[in-house]
mmCIF file of C-alpha atoms in Angstrom:
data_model
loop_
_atom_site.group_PDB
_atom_site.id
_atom_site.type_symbol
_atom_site.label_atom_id
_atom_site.label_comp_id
_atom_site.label_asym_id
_atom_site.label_seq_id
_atom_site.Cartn_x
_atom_site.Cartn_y
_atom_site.Cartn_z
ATOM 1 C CA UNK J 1 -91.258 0.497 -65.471
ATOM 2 C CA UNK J 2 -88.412 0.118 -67.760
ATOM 3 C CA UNK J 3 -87.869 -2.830 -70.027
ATOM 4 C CA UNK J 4 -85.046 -4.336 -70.797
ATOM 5 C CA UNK J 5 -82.717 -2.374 -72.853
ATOM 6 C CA UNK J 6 -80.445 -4.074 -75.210
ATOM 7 C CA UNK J 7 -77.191 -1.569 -76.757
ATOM 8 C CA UNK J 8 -75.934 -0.585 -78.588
ATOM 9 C CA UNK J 9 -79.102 -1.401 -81.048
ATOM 10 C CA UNK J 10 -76.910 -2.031 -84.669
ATOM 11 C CA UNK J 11 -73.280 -2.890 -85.264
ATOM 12 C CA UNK J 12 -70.895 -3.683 -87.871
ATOM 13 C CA UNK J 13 -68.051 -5.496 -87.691
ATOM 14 C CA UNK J 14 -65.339 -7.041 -89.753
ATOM 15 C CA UNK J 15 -64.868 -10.626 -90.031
ATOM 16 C CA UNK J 16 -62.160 -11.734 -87.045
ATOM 17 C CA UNK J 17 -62.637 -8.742 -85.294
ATOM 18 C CA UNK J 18 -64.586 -9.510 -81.630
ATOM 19 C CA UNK J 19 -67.416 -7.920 -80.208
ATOM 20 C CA UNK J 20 -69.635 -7.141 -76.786
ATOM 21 C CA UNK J 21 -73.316 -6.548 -76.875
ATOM 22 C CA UNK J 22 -74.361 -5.311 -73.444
ATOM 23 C CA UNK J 23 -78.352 -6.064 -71.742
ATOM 24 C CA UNK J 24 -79.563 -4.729 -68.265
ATOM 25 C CA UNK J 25 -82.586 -6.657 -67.405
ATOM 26 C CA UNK J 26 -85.826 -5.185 -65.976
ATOM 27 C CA UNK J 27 -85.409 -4.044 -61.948
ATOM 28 C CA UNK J 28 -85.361 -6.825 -59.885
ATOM 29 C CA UNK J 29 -84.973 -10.057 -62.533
ATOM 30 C CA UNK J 30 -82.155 -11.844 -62.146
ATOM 31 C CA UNK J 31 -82.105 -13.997 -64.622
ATOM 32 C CA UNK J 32 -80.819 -13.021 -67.876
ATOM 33 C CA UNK J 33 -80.715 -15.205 -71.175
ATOM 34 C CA UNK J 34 -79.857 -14.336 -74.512
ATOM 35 C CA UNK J 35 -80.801 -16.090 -77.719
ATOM 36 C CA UNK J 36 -79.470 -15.934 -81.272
ATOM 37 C CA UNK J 37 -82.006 -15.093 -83.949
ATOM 38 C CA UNK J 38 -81.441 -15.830 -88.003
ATOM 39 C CA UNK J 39 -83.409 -16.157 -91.140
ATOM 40 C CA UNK J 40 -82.482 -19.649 -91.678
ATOM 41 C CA UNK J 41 -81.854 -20.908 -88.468
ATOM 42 C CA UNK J 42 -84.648 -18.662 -86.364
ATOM 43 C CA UNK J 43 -84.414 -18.405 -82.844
ATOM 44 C CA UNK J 44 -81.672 -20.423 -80.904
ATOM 45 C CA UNK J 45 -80.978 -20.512 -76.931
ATOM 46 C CA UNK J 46 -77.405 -19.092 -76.479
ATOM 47 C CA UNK J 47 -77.032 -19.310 -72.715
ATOM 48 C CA UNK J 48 -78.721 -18.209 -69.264
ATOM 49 C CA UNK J 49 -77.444 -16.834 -66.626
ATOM 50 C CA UNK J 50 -78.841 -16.358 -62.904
ATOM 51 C CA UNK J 51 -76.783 -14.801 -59.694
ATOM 52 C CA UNK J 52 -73.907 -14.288 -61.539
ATOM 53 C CA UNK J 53 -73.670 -17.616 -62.741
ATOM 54 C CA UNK J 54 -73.978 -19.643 -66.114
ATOM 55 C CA UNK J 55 -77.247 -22.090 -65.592
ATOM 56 C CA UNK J 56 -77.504 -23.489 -68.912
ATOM 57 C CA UNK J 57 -75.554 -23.277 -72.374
ATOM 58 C CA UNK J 58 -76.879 -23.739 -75.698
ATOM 59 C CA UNK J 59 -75.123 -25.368 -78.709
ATOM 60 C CA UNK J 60 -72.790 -22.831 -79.768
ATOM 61 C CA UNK J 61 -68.928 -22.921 -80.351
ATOM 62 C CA UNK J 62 -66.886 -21.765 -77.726
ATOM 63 C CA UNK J 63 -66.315 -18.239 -79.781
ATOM 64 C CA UNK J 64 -69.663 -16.942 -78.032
ATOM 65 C CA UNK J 65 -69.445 -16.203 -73.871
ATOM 66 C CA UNK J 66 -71.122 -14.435 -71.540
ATOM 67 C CA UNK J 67 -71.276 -13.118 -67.982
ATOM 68 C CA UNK J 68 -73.294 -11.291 -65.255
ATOM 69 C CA UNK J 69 -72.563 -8.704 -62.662
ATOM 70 C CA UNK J 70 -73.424 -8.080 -59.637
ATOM 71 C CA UNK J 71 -76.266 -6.012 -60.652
ATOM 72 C CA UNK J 72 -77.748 -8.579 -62.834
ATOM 73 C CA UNK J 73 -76.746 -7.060 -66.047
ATOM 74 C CA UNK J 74 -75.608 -8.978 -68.538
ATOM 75 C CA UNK J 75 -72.483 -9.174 -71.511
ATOM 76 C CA UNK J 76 -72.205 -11.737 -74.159
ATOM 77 C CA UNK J 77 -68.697 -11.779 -75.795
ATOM 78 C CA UNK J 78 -68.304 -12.944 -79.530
ATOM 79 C CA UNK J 79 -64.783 -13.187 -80.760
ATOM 80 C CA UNK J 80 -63.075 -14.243 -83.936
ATOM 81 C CA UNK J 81 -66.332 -13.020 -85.770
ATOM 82 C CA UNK J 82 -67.404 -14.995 -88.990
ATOM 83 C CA UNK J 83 -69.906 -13.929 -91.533
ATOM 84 C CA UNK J 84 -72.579 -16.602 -90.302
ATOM 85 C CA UNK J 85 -72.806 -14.715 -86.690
ATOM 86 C CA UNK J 86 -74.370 -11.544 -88.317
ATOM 87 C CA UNK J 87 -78.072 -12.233 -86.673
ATOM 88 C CA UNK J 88 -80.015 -10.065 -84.415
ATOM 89 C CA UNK J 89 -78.964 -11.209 -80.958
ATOM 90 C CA UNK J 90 -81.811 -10.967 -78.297
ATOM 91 C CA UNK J 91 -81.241 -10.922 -74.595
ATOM 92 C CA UNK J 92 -84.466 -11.550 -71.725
ATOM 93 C CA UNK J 93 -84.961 -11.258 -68.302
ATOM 94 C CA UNK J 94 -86.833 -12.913 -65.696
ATOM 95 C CA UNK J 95 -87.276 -12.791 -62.179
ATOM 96 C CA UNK J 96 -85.889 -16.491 -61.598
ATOM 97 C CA UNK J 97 -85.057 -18.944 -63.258
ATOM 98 C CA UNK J 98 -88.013 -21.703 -65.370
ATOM 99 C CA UNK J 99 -90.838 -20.237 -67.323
ATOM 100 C CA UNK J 100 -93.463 -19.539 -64.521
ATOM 101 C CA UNK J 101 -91.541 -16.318 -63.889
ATOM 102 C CA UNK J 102 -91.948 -15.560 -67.378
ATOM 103 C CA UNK J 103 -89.940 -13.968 -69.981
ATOM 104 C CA UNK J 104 -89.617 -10.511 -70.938
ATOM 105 C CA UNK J 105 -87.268 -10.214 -74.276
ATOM 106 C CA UNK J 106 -85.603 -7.045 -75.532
ATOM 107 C CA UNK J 107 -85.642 -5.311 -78.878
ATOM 108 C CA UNK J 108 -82.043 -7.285 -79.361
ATOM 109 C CA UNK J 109 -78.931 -5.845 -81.537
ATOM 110 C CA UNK J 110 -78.595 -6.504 -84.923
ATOM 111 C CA UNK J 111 -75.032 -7.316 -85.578
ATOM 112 C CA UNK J 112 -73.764 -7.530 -89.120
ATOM 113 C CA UNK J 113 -70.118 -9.029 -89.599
ATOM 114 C CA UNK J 114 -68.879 -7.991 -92.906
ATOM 115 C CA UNK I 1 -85.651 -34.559 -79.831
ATOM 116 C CA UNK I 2 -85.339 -30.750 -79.135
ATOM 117 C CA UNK I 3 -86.885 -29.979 -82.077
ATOM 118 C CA UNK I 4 -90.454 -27.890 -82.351
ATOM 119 C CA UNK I 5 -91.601 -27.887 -85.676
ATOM 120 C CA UNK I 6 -93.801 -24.490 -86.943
ATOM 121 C CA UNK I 7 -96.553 -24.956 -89.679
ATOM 122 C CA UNK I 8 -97.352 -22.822 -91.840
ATOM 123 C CA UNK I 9 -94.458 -20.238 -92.618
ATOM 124 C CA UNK I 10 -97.011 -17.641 -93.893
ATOM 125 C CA UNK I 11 -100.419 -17.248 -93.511
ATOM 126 C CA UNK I 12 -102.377 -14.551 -95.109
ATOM 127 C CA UNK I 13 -106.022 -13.827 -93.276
ATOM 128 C CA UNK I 14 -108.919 -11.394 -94.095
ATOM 129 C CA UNK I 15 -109.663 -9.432 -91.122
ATOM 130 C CA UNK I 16 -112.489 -10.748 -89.178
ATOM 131 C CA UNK I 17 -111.575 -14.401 -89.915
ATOM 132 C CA UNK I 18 -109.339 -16.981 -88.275
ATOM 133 C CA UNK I 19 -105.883 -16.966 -87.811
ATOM 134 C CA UNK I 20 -104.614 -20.797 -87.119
ATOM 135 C CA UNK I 21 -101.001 -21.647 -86.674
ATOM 136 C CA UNK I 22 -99.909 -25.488 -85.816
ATOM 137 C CA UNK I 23 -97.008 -26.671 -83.843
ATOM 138 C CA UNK I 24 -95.542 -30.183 -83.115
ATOM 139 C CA UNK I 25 -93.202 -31.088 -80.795
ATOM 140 C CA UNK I 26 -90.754 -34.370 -80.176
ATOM 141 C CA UNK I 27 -89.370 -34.302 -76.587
ATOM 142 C CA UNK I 28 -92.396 -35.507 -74.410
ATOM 143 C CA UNK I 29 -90.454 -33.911 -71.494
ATOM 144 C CA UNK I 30 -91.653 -30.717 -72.339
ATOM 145 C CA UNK I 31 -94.423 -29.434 -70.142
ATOM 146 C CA UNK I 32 -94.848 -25.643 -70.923
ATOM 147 C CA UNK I 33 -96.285 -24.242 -74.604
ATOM 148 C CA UNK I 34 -95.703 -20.609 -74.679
ATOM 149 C CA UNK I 35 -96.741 -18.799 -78.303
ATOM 150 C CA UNK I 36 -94.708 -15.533 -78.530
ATOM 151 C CA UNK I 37 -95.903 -12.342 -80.887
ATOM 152 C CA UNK I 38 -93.030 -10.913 -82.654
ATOM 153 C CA UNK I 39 -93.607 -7.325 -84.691
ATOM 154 C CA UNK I 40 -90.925 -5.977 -86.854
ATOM 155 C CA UNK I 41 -87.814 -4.205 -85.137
ATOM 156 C CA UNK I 42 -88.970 -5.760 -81.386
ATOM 157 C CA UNK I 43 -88.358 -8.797 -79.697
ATOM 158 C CA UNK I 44 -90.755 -11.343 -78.671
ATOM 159 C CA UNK I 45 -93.450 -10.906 -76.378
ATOM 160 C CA UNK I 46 -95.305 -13.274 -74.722
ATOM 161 C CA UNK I 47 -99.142 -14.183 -75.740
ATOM 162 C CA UNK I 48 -100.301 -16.899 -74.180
ATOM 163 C CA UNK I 49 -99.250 -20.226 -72.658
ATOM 164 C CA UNK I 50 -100.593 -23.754 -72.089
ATOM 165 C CA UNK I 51 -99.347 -26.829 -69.586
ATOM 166 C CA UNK I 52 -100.273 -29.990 -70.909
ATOM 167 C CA UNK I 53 -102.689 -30.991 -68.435
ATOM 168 C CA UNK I 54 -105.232 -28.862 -70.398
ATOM 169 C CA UNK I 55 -106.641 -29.242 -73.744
ATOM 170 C CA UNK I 56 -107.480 -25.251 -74.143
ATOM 171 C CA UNK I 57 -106.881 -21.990 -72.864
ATOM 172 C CA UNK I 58 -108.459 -18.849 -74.030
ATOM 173 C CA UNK I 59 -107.238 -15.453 -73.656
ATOM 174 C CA UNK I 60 -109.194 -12.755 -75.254
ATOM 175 C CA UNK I 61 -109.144 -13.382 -79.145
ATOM 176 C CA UNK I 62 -106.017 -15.983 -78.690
ATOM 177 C CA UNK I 63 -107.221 -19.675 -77.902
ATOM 178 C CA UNK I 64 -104.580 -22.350 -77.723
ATOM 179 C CA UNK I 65 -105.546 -26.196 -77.689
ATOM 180 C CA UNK I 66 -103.274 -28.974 -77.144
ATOM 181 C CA UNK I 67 -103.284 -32.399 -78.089
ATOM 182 C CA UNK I 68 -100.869 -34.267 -75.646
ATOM 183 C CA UNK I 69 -101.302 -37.762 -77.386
ATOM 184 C CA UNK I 70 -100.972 -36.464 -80.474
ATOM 185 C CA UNK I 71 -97.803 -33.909 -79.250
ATOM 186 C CA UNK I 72 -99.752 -30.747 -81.105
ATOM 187 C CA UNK I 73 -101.006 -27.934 -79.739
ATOM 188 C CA UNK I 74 -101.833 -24.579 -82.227
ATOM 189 C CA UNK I 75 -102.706 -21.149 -81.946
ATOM 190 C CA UNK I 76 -106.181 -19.602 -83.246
ATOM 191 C CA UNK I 77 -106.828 -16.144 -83.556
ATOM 192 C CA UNK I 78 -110.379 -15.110 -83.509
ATOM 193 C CA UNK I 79 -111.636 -11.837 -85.294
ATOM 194 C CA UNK I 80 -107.839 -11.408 -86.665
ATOM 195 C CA UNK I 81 -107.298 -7.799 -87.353
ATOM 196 C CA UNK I 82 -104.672 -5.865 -88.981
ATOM 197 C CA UNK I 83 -102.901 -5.074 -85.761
ATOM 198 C CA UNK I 84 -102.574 -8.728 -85.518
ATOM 199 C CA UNK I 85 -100.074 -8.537 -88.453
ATOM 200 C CA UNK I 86 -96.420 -9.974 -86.744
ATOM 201 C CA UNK I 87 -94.143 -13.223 -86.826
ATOM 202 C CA UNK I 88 -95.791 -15.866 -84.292
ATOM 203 C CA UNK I 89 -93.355 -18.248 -82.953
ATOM 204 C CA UNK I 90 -94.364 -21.415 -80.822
ATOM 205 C CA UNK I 91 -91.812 -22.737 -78.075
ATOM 206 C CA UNK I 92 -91.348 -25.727 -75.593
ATOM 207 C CA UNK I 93 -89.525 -25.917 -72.706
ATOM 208 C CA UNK I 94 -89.740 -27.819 -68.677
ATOM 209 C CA UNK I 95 -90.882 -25.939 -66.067
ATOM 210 C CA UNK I 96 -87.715 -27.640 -64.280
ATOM 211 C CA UNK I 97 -85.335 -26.044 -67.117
ATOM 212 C CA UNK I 98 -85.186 -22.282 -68.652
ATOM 213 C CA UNK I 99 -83.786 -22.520 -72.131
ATOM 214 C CA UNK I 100 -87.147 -22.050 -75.053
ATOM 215 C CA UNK I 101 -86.908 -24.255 -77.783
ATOM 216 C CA UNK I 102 -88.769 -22.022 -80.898
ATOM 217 C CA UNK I 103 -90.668 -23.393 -83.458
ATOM 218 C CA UNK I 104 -89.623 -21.821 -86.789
ATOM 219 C CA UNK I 105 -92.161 -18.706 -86.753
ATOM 220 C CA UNK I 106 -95.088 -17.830 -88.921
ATOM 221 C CA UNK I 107 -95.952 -14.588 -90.644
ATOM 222 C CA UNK I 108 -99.179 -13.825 -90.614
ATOM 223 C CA UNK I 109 -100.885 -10.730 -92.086
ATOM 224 C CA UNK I 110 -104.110 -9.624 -92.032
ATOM 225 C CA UNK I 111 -105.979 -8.125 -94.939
ATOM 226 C CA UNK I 112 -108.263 -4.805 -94.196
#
């Protein structure tokens, strides 16, 4: 079965411009969650969402939103970019929502703010 | 009290020895270990994972123990080969909750 498929897979961007990286989860999950990842700062929880629905929101500045259809799949919204949000932003999927259902991640988009 | 801290950042192994990667958590209200295998241009995928109310669990090659008094638990690889060669990260989280706190990853390579 298909995985979950992150796009577009590389970006560039200026500095203050915004930007939407798009993730449709595996058939059937509906739980999507997307996570930051960095050199220095590794991998940090951005936010979850389940039914359409934000469950849980990680400790980033209100620059970086998100939402979920209908269909499960899943948008996260960065605006006013800065040079410190280039990082390669992961989304995964799960069937529900806790870690029994287990997580499956994507290969992410690499965003690069110049 | 969120934090999961990742020891050691590299780790360089000849192949047919043993791969061991530490972790150490604060927040005692985490209840599920999960060690994630990370290779170059992927994401994560999961490996194995461990509830505190055992002290091992053995998949395969991949053995996690856990030391709940001592908030620990690490990762051993057995026989490591070069196909083991990837960033390992350690996380926490509740079964209650969702979010994965990540340790800080290790790079491991294995020698042929």
């Amino acid at each position: 079965k298909a995985g979950v498929t992150q796009t577009p897979r590389y970006l560039i961007k200026t500095r203050g411009q915004q930007v939407t990286l798009s993730c449709s989860p595996i058939s059937g999950h509906r739980s999507v969650s997307w996570y930051q990842q960095t050199p220095g700062q590794g991998l940090q929880f951005l936010f979850e969402y389940f039914s359409e629905t934000q469950r849980n929101k990680g400790n980033f500045p209100g620059r970086f939103s998100g939402r979920q259809f209908s269909n499960s799949r899943s948008e996260m919204n960065v605006s006013t970019l800065e040079l410190g949000d280039s990082a390669l932003y992961l989304c995964a999927s799960s069937l529900g929502l806790g870690p029994r259902y287990g997580y499956t991640f994507g290969s992410g988009t690499r965003l690069t703010v110049v | 009290q969120q934090q999961v801290k990742q020891s050691p950042q590299s780790l360089i192994v000849q192949k047919g020895g043993i791969s061991i990667i530490n972790c150490a958590y604060e927040n005692t209200a985490f209840d599920y270990f999960p060690w994630y295998q990370q290779f170059p241009g992927k994401g994560p995928a999961l490996l194995i994972a461990i509830r505190p109310d055992v002290s091992e669990k053995k998949e395969g090659r991949f053995t996690i123990s856990f030391n709940k008094s001592a908030k620990q638990f690490s990762l051993h690889i057995m026989d490591s080969q070069p196909g083991d060669s990837a960033t390992y990260f350690c996380a926490a989280t509740r079964t209650s909750g969702s979010r994965l706190t990540f340790g800080e990853g290790t790079q491991l390579t294995v020698n042929p």
